[in-house]
Coordinates of C-alpha atoms in Angstrom, one line a residue:
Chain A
X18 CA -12.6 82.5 38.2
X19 CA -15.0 83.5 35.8
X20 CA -14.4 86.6 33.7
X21 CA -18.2 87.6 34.9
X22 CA -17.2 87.2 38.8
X23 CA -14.0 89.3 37.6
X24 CA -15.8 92.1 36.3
X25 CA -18.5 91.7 39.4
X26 CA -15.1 92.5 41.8
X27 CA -13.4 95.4 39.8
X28 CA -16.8 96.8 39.4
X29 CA -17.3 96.5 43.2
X30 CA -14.2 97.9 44.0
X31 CA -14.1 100.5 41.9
X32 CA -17.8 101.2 43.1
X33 CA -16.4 101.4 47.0
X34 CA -13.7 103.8 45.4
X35 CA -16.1 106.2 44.2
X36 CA -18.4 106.2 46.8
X37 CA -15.9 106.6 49.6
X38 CA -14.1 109.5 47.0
X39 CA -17.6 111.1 46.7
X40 CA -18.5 111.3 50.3
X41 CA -15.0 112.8 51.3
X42 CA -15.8 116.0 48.5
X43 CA -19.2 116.4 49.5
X44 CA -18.8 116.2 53.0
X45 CA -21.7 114.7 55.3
X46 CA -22.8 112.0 57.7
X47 CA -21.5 108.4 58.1
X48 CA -24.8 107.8 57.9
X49 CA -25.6 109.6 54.3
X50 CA -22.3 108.1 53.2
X51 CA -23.3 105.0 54.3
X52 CA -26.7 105.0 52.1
X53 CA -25.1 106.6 49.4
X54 CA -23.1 103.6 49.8
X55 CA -26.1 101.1 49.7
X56 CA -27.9 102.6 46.7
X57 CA -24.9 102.7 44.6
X58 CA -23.3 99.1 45.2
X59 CA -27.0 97.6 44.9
X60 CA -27.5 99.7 42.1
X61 CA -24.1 98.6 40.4
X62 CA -24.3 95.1 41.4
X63 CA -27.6 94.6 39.3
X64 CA -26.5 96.1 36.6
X65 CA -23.4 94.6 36.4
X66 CA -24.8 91.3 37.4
X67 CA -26.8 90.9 34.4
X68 CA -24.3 92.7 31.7
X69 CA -21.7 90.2 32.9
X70 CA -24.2 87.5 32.8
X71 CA -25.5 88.2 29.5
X72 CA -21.6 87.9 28.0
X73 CA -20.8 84.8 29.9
X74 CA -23.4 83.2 28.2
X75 CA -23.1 84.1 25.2
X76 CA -19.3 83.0 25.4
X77 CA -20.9 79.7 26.5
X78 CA -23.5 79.3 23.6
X79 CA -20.5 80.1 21.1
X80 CA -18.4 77.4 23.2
X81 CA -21.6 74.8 22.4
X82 CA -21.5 75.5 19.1
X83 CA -17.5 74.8 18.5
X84 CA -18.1 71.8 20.8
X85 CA -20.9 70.9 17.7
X86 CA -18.6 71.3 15.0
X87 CA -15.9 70.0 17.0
X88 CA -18.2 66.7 17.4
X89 CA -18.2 66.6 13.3
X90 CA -21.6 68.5 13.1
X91 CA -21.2 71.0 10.3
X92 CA -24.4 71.9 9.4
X93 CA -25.1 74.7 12.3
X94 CA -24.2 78.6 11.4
X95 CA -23.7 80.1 14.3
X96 CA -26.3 83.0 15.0
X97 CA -24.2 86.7 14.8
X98 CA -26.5 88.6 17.8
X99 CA -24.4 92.0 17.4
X100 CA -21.7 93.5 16.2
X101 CA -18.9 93.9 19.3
X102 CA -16.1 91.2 19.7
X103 CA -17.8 88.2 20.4
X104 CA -20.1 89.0 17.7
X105 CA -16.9 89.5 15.6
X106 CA -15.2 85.9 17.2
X107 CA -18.7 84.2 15.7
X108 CA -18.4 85.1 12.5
X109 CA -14.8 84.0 12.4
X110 CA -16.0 80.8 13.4
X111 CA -18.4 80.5 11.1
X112 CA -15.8 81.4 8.3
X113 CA -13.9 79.0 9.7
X114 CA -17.1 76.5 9.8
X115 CA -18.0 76.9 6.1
X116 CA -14.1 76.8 5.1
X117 CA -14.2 73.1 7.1
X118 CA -17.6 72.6 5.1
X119 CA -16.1 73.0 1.7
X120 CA -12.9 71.1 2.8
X121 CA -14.7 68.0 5.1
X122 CA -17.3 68.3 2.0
X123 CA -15.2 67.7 -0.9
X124 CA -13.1 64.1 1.6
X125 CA -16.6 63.3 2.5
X126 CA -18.1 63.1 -0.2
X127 CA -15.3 61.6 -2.2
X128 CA -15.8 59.0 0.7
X129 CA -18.9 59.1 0.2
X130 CA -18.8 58.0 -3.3
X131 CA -16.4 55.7 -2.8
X132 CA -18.4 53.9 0.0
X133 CA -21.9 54.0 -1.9
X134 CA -19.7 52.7 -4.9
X135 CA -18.9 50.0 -2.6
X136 CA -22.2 49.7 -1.0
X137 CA -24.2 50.0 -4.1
X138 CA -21.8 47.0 -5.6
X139 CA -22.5 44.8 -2.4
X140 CA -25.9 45.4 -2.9
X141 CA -26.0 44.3 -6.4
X142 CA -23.4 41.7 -5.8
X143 CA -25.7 40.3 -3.1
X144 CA -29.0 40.4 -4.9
X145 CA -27.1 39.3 -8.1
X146 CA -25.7 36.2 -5.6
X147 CA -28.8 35.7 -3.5
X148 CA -30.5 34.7 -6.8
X149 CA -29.2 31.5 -7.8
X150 CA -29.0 30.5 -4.1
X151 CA -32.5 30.9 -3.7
X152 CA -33.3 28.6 -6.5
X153 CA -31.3 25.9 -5.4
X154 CA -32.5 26.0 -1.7
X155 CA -36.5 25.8 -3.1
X156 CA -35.7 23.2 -5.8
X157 CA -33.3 20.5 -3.8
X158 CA -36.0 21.2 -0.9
X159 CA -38.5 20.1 -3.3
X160 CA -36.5 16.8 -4.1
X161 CA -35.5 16.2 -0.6
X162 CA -39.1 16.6 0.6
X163 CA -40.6 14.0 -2.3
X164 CA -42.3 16.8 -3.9
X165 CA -40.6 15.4 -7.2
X166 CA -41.8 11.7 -6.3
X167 CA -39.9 9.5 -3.7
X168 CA -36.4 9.3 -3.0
X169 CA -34.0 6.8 -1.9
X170 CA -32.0 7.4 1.8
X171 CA -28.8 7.7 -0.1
X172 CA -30.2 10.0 -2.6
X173 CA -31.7 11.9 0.3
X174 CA -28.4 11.9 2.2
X175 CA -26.6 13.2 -0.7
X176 CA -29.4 16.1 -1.3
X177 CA -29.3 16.7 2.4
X178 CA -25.5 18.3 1.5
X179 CA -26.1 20.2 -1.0
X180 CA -28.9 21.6 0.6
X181 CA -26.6 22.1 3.9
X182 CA -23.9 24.0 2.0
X183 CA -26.3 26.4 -0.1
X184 CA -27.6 27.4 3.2
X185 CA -23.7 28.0 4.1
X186 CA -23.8 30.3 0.9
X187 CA -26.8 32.2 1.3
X188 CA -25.3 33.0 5.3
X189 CA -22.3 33.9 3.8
X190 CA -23.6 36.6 1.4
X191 CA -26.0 37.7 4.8
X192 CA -22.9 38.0 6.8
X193 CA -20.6 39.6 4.1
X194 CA -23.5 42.3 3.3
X195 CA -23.5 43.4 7.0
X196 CA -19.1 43.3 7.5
X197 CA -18.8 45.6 4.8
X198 CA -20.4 47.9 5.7
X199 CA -19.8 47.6 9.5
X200 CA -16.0 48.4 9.3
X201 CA -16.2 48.6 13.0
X202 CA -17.2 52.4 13.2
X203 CA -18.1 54.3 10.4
X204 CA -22.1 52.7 10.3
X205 CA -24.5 55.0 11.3
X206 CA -26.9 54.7 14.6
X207 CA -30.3 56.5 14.0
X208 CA -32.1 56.0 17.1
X209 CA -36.1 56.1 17.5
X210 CA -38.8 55.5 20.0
X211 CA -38.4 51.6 19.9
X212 CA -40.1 49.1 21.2
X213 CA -37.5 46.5 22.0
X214 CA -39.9 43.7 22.6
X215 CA -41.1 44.2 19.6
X216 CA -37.7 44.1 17.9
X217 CA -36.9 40.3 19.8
X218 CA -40.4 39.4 18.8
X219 CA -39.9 40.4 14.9
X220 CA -36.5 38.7 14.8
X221 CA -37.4 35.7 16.1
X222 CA -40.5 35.1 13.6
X223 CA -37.7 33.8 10.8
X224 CA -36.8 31.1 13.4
X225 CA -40.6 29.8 14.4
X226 CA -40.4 27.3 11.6
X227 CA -37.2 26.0 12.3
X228 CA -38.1 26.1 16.4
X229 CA -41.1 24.0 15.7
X230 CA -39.2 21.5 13.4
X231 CA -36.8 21.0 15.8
X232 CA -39.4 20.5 18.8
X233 CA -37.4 23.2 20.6
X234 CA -39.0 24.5 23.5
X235 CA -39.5 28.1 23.9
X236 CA -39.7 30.4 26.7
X237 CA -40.1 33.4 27.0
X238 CA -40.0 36.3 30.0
X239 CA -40.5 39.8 29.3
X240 CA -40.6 42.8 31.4
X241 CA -43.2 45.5 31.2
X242 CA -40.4 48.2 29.0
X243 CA -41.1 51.4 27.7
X244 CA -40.4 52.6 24.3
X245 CA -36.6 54.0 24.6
X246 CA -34.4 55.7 21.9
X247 CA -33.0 52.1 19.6
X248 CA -32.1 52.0 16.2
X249 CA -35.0 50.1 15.1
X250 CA -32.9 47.8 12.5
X251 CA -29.5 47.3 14.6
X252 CA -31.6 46.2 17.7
X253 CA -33.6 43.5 15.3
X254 CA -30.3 42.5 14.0
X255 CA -28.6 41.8 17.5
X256 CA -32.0 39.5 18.1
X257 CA -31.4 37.7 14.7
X258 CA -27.5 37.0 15.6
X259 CA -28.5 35.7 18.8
X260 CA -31.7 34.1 18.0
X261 CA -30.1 32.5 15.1
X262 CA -26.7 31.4 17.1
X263 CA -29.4 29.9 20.1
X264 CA -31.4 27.9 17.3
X265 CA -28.6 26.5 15.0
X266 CA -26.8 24.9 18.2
X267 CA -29.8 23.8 20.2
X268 CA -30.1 19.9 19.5
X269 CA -34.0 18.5 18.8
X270 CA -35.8 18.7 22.0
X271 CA -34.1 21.4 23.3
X272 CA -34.9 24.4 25.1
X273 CA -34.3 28.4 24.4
X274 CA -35.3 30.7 26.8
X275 CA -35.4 34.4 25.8
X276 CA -35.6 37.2 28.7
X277 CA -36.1 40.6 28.5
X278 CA -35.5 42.9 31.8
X279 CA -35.1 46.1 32.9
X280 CA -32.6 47.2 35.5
X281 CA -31.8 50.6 37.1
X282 CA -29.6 51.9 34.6
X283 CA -30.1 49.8 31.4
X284 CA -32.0 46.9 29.5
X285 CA -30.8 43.5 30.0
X286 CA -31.5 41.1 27.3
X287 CA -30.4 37.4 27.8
X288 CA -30.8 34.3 25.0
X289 CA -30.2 30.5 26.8
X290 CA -30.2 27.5 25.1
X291 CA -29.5 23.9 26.2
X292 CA -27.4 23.2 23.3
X293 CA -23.8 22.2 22.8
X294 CA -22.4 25.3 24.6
X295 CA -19.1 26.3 24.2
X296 CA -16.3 24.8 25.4
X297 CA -14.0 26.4 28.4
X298 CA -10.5 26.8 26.0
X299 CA -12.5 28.6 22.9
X300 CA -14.5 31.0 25.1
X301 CA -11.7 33.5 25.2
X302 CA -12.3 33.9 21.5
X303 CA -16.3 33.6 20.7
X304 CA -16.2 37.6 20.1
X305 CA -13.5 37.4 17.2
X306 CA -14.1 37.3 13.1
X307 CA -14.6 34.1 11.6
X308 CA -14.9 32.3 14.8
X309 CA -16.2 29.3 15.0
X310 CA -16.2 26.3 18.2
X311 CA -14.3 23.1 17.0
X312 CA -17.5 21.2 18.6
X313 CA -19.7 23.3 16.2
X314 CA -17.5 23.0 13.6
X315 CA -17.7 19.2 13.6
X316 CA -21.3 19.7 13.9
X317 CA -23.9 19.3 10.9
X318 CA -24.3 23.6 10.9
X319 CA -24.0 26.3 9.3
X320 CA -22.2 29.5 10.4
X321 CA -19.9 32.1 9.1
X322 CA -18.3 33.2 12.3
X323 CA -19.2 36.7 11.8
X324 CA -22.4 37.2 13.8
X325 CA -21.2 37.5 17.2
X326 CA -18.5 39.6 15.8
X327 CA -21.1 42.3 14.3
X328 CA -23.3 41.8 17.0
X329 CA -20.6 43.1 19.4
X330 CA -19.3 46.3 17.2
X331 CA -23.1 47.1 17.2
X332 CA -23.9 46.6 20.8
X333 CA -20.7 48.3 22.2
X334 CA -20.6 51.3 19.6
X335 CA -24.5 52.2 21.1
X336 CA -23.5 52.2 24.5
X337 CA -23.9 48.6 25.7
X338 CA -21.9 45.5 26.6
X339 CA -21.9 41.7 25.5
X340 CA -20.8 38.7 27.5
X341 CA -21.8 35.2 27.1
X342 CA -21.5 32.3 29.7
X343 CA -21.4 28.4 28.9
X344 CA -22.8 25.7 30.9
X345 CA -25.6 28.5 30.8
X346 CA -26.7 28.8 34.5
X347 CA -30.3 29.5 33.3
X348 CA -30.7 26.3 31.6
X349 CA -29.2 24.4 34.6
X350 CA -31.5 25.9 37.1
X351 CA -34.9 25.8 35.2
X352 CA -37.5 23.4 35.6
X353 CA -37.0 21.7 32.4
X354 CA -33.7 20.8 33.3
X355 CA -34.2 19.9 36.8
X356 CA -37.4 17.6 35.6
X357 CA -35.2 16.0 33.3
X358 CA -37.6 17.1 31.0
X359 CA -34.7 18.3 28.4
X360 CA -31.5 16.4 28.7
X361 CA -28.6 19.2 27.6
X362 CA -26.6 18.3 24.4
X363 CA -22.9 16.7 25.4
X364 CA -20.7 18.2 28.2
X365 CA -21.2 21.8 27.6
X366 CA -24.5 21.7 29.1
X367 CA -26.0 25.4 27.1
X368 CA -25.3 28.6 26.3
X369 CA -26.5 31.9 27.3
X370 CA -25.7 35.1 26.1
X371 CA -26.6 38.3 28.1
X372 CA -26.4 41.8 26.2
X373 CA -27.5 45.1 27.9
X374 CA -28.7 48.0 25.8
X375 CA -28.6 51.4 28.1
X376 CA -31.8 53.0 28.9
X377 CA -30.8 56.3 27.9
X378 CA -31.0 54.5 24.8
X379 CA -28.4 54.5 22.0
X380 CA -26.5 57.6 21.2
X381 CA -26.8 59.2 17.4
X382 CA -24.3 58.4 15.5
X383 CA -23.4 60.0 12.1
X384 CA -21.6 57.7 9.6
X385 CA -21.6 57.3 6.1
X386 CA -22.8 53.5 5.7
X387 CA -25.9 51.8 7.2
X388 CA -26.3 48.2 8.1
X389 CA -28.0 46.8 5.2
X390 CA -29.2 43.8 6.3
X391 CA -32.8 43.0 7.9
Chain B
X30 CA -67.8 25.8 2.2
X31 CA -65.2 27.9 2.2
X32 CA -64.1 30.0 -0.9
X33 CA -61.1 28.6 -2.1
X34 CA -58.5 31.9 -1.6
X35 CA -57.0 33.5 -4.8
X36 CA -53.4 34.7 -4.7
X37 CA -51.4 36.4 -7.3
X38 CA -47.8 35.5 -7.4
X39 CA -45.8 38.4 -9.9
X40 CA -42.2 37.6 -10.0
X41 CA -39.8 37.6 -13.2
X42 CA -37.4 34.7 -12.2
X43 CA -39.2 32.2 -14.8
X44 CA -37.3 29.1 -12.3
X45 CA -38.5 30.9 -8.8
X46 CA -41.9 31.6 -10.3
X47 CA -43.0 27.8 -11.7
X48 CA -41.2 26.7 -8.0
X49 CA -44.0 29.3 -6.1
X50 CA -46.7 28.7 -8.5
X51 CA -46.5 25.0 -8.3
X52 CA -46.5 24.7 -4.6
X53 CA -49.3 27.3 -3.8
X54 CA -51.4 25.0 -6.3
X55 CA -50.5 22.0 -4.4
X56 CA -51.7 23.8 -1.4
X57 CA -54.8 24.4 -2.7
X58 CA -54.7 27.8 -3.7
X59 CA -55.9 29.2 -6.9
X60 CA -53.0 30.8 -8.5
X61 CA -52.4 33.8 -10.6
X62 CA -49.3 34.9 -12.3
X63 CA -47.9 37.8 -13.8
X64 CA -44.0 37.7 -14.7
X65 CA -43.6 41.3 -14.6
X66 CA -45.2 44.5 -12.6
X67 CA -47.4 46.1 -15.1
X68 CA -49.1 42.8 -16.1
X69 CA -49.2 42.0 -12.1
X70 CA -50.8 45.1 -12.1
X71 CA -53.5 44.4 -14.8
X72 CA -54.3 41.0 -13.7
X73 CA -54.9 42.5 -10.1
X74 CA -56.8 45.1 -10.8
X75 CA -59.2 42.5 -12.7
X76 CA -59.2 40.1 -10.6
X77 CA -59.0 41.0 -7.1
X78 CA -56.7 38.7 -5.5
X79 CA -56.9 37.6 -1.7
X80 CA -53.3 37.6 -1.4
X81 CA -50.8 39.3 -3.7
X82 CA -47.1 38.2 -3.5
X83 CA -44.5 40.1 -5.5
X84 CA -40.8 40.6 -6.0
X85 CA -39.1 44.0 -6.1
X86 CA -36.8 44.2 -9.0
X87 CA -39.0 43.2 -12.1
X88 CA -38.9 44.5 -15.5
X89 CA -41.5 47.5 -16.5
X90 CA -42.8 48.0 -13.2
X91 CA -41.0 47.7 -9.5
X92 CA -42.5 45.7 -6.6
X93 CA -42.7 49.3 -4.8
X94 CA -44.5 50.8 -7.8
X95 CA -46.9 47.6 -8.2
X96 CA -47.7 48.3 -4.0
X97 CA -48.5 52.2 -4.9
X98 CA -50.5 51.3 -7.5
X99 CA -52.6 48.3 -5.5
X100 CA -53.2 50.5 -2.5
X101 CA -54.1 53.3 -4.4
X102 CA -57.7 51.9 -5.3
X103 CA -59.8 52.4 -2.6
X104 CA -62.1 49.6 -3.5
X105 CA -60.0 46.1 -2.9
X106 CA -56.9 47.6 -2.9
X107 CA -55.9 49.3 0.2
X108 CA -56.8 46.6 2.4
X109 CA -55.5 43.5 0.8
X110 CA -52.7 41.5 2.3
X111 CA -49.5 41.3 0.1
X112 CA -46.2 40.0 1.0
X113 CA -43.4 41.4 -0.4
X114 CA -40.8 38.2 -1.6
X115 CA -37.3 39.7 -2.5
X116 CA -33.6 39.2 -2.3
X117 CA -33.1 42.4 -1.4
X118 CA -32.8 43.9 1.9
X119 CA -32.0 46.9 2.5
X120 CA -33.4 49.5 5.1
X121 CA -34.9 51.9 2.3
X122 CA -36.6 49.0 0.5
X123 CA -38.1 47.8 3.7
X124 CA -39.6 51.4 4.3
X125 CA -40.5 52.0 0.5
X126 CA -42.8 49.6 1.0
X127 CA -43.8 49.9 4.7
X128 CA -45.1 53.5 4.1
X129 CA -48.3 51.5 2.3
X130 CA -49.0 49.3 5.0
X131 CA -46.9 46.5 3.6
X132 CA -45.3 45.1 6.3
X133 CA -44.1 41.2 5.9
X134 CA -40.9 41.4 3.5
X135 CA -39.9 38.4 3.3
X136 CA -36.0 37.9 2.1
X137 CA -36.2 34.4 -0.6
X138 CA -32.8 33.1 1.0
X139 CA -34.1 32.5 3.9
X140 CA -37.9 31.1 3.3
X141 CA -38.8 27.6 2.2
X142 CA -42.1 27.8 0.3
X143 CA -43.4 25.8 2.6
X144 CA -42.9 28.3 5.1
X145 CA -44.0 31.0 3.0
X146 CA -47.5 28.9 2.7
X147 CA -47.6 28.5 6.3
X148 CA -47.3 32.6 6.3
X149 CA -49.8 33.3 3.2
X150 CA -52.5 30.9 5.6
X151 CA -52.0 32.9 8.4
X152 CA -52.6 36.4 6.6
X153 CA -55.8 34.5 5.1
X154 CA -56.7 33.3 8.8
X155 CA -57.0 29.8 7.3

């Protein structure tokens, strides 16, 4: 029972006390007892009513404020309305709030240091690394394409791998930037008014080139969806892992189908490709670090096994889910593949990955690294 | 006829500068060069560029400092397309930059310069 509805019955009780003690030493009617009675007990009950009121909530507003702090929130003092106990309990709490300050300050921010050290040194170590890379992907481009005056096939062949492994490099140092600083947890979620469609459409402009070089067929299906609360650069990177995992195993001629739909309670974002798929005894493991297919290992790609991994810390820690399925239905039932139009790569027949991104959008989170990477 | 387009290319990598140079001249652009901000800045400023492309980290003057600095003359400035061409990429240098309308950041690891032409035509609408 609530200490309010407590009071309400003592007060009521001790109200019926007095009126019944009253009317016996003063003598008269039932019926002036009676309306005695009335007056007092309505009387009592408002005013009771509201003081009772007016402490329970204020008891509840203090109990929101420990529920803040308790939540890691430190920044709040609590407001000190008067001076009687609760106004007393407040300012113990806030004591108590600016002791945790000082103490949560002086970890935190010896964390903190530690982790911009460490973020700061990525950073560098990435630009510093990103460098080199970026030299050797223009210039052996340059020879493979002729630009430096014809080339042999065997000279072509042999430029073709070194161009192949740079580009394992350079998504190496990408992945690497991102897994150090995701540590499953302690990156930070700063939602805004987002427009997801948006988000897919910006992530997937890296891949146009490599889409049209390929011949890959794109499709695309998007729902009419409001703005809802998404970290702007965590929802672009989700695309990009996705994106990128749909376009590296999609063979030339291929299809990728990317469909955006909202259902009752959340967003539904699903990525198909007609591509190698992956096989039935590896799916158990497509979410884990440094996983890679044996068929896309053999394969002439790149791929650091880290994407879907980062892609499901980030979509599960803002509320969503991640699941994948492979011979991708979608492929198998569209037009393309029913025309024979696109013939699927090998026996795995596609891939399609579905994630779902809550409309409530994604929850605030507070950390003390953010996701670096575009 | 149209006017052949003018683009100003400021980065300090002497290797990833000749590479951009050299292929924006073989696409038919008329090319400018600055190998770090401040002289970016000058050549800009007398010049007028159609297209600016720049790197972030540079000696004397930043990328983000060279954008300020553009967009900060009313006259050519605030309008012209630039294209920011980094190996960094970080949220707060995306921002730095987005705050002045600069909006394509493109990360060097993961453009050919083919592709980059391909982008630099499209901002011209040629």
């Amino acid at each position: 029972m609530r200490i309010s509805d407590k009071i309400l019955l003592i007060v009521f009780v001790l109200a019926t006390v007095l009126v019944l003690v009253v009317a016996l030493l003063i003598g008269g009617s039932l019926q002036q007892v009676l309306l005695l009675g009335q007056a007092v007990y309505i009387f009592v009950f408002i005013t009771s009513f509201m003081i009772s009121r007016k402490l329970s909530q204020r008891i509840i507003s203090l109990s929101f404020n420990v529920e803040e702090m308790a939540a890691g929130n430190f920044s709040k003092k609590i407001e000190i309305d008067s001076r009687d106990e609760i106004g007393q309990l407040a300012s113990a709490l806030n004591d108590l709030l600016s002791r945790l300050r000082t103490n949560v300050a002086i970890d935190v921010s010896k964390d903190t240091e530690l982790a911009k050290a460490k973020t700061d040194f990525v950073t560098l170590a990435s630009h510093q690394l990103r460098t080199p890379l970026s030299i050797i992907k223009w210039y052996v481009d340059f020879l493979v394409t002729g630009e430096a005056g014809e080339i042999n096939k065997e000279q072509k062949k042999y430029l073709e791998e070194v161009y192949l492994s740079n580009e394992r490099l350079i998504e190496l140092v990408n992945a690497l930037l991102d897994v150090s600083r995701i540590d499953v947890g302690t990156f930070s979620i700063e939602p805004e008014p987002t427009d997801i469609v948006e988000r897919a459409e910006n992530a997937l402009r890296k891949y146009l080139p490599q889409i049209k070089q390929k011949e890959i067929h794109l499709k695309k299906a998007y729902d009419d969806i409001p703005k809802i609360n998404l970290d702007p650069r965590l929802t672009k990177m989700v695309f990009d892992i996705v994106i990128s995992n749909a376009v590296k195993y999609t063979n030339k001629g291929g299809m990728i189908k990317i469909t955006i739909k909202k259902t009752e309670n959340n967003i539904l974002t699903q990525v198909s490709d007609s591509g190698c798929g992956i096989p039935r005894e590896q799916q158990p493991k497509v979410f884990s670090k440094l996983f890679r297919a044996d068929n896309v290992r053999r394969m002439e790609s790149v791929g650091t096994g880290l994407g879907l991994y980062i892609a499901k810390a980030v979509i599960e820690k803002s509320g969503g889910k991640i699941w994948f399925e492979s011979p991708s239905l979608e492929f198998l039932l569209s037009e393309e593949y029913k025309g024979k139009k696109i013939t699927p790569d090998k026996a795995n027949k596609g891939t399609t990955i579905f994630f779902t991104i809550p409309l409530k959008g994604m929850k605030k989170k507070l950390g003390t690294k953010k996701l670096s990477s575009l | 006829m149209s006017k052949v387009k003018k683009v100003l290319i400021v980065e300090d990598e002497i290797a990833m500068l000749n590479a951009l140079v050299s292929k924006f001249e073989k696409a038919g652009f008329d090319v400018l060069s600055a190998q770090d901000g401040k002289e970016g800045v000058r050549i800009a400023k007398k010049e007028s560029p159609d297209l600016l492309i720049l790197d972030i980290i540079m000696p004397k003057m930043d990328g983000i400092s060279v954008v300020k600095e553009i967009r900060s003359d009313n006259n050519w400035g605030s309008d012209v397309p630039i294209i920011m061409l980094s190996n960094l990429s970080d949220p707060e240098s995306v921002s730095s930059v987005a705050k002045y309308n600069v909006y394509d950041f493109l990360v060097k690891t993961d453009w050919r310069i083919d592709d980059i032409i391909n982008l630099a035509k499209e901002k011209l609408n040629i």
